[in-house]
Short mmCIF file of C-alpha atoms in Angstrom, two decimals:
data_model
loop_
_atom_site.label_atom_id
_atom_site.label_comp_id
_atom_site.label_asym_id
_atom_site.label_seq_id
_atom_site.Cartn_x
_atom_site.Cartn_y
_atom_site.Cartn_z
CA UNK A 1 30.97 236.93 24.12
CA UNK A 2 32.05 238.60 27.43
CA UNK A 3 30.53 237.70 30.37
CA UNK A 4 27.45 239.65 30.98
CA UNK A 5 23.52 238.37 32.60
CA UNK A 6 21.78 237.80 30.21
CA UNK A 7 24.23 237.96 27.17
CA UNK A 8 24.14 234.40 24.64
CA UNK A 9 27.71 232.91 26.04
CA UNK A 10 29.08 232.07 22.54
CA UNK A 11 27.67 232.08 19.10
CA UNK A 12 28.14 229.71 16.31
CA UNK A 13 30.04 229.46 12.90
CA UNK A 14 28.37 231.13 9.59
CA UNK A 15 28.66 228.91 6.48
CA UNK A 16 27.98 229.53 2.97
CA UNK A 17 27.52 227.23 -0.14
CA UNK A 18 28.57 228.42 -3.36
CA UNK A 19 27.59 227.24 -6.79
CA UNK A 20 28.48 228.80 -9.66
CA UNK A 21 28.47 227.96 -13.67
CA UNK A 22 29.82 230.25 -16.21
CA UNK A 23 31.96 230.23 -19.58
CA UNK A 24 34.70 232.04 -20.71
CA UNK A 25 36.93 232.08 -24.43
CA UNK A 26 37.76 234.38 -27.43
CA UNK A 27 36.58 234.85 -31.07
CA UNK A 28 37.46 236.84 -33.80
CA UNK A 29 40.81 235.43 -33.78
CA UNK A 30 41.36 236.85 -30.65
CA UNK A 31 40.56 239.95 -30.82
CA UNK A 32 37.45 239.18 -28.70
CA UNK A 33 37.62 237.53 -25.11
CA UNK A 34 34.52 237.06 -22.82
CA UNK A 35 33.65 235.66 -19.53
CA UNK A 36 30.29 235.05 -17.98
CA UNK A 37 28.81 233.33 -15.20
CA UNK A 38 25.71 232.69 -12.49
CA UNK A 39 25.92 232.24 -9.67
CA UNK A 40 24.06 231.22 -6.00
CA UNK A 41 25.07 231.68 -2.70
CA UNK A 42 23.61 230.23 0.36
CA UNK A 43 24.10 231.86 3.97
CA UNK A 44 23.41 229.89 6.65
CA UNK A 45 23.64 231.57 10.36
CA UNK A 46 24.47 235.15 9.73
CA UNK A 47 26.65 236.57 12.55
CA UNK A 48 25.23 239.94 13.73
CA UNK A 49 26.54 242.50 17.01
CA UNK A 50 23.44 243.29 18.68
CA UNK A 51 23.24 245.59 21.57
CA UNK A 52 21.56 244.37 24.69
CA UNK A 53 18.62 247.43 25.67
CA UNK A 54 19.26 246.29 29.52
CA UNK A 55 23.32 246.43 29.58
CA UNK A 56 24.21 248.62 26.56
CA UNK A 57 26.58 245.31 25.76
CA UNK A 58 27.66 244.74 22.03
CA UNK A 59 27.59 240.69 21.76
CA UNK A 60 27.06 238.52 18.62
CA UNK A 61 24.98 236.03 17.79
CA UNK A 62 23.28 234.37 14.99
CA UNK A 63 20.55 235.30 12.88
CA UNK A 64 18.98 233.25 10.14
CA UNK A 65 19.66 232.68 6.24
CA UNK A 66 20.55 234.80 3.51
CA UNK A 67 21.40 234.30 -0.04
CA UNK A 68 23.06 236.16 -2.79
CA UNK A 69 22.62 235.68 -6.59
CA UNK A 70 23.67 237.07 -9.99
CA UNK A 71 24.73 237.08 -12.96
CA UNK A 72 28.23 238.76 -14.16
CA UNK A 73 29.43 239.39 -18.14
CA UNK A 74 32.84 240.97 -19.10
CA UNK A 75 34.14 241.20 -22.78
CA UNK A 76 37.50 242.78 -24.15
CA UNK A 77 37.59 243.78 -27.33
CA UNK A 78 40.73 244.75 -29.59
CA UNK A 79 39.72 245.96 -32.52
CA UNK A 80 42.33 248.14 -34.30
CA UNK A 81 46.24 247.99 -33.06
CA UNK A 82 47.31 249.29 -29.62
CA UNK A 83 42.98 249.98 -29.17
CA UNK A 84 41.53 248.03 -26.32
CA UNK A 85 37.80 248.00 -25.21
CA UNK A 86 36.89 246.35 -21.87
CA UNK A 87 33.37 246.14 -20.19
CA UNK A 88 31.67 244.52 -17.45
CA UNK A 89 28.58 244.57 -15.90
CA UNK A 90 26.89 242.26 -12.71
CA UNK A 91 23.44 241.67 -11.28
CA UNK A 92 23.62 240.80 -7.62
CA UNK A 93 20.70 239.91 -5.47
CA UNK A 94 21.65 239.70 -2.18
CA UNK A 95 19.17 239.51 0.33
CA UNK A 96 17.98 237.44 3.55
CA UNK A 97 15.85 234.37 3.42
CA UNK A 98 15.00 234.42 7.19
CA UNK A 99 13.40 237.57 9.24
CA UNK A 100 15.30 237.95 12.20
CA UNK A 101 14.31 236.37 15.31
CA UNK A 102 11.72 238.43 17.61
CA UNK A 103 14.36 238.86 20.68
CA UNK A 104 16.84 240.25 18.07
CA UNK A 105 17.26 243.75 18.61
CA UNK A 106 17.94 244.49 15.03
CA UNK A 107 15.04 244.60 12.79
CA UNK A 108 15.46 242.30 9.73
CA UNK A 109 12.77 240.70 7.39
CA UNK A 110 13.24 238.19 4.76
CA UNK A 111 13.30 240.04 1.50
CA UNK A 112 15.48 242.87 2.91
CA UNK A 113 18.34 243.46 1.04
CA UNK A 114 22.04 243.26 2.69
CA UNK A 115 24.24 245.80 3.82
CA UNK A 116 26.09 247.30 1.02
CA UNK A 117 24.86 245.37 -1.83
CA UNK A 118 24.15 247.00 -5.14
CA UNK A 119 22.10 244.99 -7.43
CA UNK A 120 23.45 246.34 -10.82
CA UNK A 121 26.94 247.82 -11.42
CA UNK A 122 29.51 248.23 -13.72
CA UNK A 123 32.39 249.69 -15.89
CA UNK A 124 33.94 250.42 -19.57
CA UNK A 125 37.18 251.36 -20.45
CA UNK A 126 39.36 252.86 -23.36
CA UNK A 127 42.84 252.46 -23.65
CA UNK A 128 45.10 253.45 -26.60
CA UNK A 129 48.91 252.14 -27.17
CA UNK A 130 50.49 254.15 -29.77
CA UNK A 131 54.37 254.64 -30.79
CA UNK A 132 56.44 257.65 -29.96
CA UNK A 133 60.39 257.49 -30.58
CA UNK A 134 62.73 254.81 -30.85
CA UNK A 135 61.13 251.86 -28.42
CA UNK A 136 58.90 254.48 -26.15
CA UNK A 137 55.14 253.84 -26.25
CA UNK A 138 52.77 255.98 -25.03
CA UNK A 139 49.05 255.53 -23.55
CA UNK A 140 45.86 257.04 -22.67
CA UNK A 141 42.62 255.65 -21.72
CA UNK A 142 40.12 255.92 -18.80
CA UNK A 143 37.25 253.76 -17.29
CA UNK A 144 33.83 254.62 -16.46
CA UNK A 145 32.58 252.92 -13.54
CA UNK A 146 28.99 252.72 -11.91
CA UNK A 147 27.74 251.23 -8.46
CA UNK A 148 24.33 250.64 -8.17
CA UNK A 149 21.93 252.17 -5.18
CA UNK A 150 22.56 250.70 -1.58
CA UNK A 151 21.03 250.22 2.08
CA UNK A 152 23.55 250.63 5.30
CA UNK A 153 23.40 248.45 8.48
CA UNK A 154 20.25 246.86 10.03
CA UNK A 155 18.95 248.83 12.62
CA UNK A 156 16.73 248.26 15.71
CA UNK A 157 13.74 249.62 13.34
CA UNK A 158 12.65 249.34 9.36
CA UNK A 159 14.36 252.50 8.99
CA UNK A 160 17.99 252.08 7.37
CA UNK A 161 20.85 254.44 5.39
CA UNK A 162 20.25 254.80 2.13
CA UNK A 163 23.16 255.27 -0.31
CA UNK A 164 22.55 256.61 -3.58
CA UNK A 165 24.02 255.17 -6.71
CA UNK A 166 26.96 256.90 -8.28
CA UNK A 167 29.76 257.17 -11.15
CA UNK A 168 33.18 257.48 -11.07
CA UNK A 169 35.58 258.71 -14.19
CA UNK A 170 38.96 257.62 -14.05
CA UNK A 171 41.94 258.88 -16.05
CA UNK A 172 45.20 257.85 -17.06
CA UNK A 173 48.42 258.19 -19.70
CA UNK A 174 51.73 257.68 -19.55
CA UNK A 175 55.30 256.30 -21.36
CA UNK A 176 56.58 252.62 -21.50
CA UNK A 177 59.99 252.03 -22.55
CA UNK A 178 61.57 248.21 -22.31
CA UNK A 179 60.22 247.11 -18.39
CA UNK A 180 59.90 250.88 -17.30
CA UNK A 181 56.56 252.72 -16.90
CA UNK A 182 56.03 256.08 -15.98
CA UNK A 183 52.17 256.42 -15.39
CA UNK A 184 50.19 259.91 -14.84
CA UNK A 185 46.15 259.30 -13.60
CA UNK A 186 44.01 261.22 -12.14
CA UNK A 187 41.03 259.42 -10.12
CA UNK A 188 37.17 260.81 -9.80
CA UNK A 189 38.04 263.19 -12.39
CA UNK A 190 34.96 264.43 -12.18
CA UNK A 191 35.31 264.97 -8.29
CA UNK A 192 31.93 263.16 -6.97
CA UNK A 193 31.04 263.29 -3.43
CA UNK A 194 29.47 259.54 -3.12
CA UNK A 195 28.44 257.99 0.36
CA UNK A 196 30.02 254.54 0.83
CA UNK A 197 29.51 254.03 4.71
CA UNK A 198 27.93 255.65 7.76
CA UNK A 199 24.78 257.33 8.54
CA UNK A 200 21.60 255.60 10.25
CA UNK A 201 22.66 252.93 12.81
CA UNK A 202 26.46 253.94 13.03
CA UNK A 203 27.47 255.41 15.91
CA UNK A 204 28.07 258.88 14.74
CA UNK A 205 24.67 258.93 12.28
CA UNK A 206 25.29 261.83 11.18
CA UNK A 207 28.67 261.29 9.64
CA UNK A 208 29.40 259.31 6.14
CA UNK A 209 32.56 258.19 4.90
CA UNK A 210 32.64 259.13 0.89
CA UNK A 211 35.22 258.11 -2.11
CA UNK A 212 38.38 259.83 -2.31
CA UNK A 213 37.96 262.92 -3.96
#
């Protein structure tokens, strides 16, 4: 950290253990493929930039523990010739294990969830193949996909951003021919204004950044 009275002089390393277990194959004589797992993460001494109330310095130091855990399924499915049907869906828990410490200026207690963390999201998909003339395919499909409700930075109080959940439609079609592919998509079809970023504890609060329209 710079040099500043008061300030912590340097900060240490954050470190995280991961186990995970999962399985993954096909069936149906192939026409069936999944993969699924659980999984635990443990987060040992969370870097944070604080603000010091005396100086108005940003500095970092450590806070305590946090841990993140889910579950995650995706299957493919291809049940009738140039049809392909893809899903997947996760469960994340991610949350701290540790309040923060009393001289922290952010306000953290152990059960609050992280920054940015949905617990349940998601996504399907359609695609089609189908023949056209000579050795030119076309295609067509789109993808649902679904991000689960979310809380912004920790802030000097209990009070934090929230970000509601939200789906996005995607689009596409296009031609293949040999190695060539001309593609045509058109993303957020259904044009939806969702908040990924900003808002309580930013330094604008009153401005958001959103997904591309």
């Amino acid at each position: 950290n710079a040099a500043a009275f008061g300030l912590p002089a340097s900060y240490d390393a954050d470190k995280t253990k991961n186990y995970e277990i999962g399985v993954k194959g096909d069936a149906l004589n192939h026409s069936l493929s999944y993969d699924a797992s659980i999984y635990y993460i443990d987060w040992k001494n969370i870097q944070l930039i604080l603000v010091d109330a005396t100086s108005g310095s940003g500095y970092y130091t450590n806070a305590g523990g946090a841990k993140s855990q889910g579950v995650e399924l995706s299957v493919e499915s291809r049940p009738l010739t140039g049809l392909t049907l893809s899903a997947w869906a996760a469960y994340n828990n991610a949350a701290l294990i540790q309040a923060f410490p009393a001289t922290s200026t952010a306000f953290g207690r152990s059960g609050d969830r992280l920054p940015f963390s949905s617990r349940v999201s998601g996504n399907v998909g359609i695609d089609q193949e189908f023949p056209l003339a000579g050795n030119i395919r076309g295609f067509a499909g789109g993808s649902i996909s679904y991000v689960g409700d979310r809380q912004g930075v920790f802030t000097s109080t209990a009070n934090r951003q929230n970000f509601p959940s939200y789906a996005r439609t995607d689009l596409r079609a296009g031609l293949k021919r040999n190695s060539w592919t001309v593609n045509l998509f058109m993303n957020n079809a259904a044009d939806r204004r969702a908040a990924l970023k900003g808002g309580i504890g930013t330094i604008y609060p009153a401005a958001f950044n959103y997904i591309q329209p």
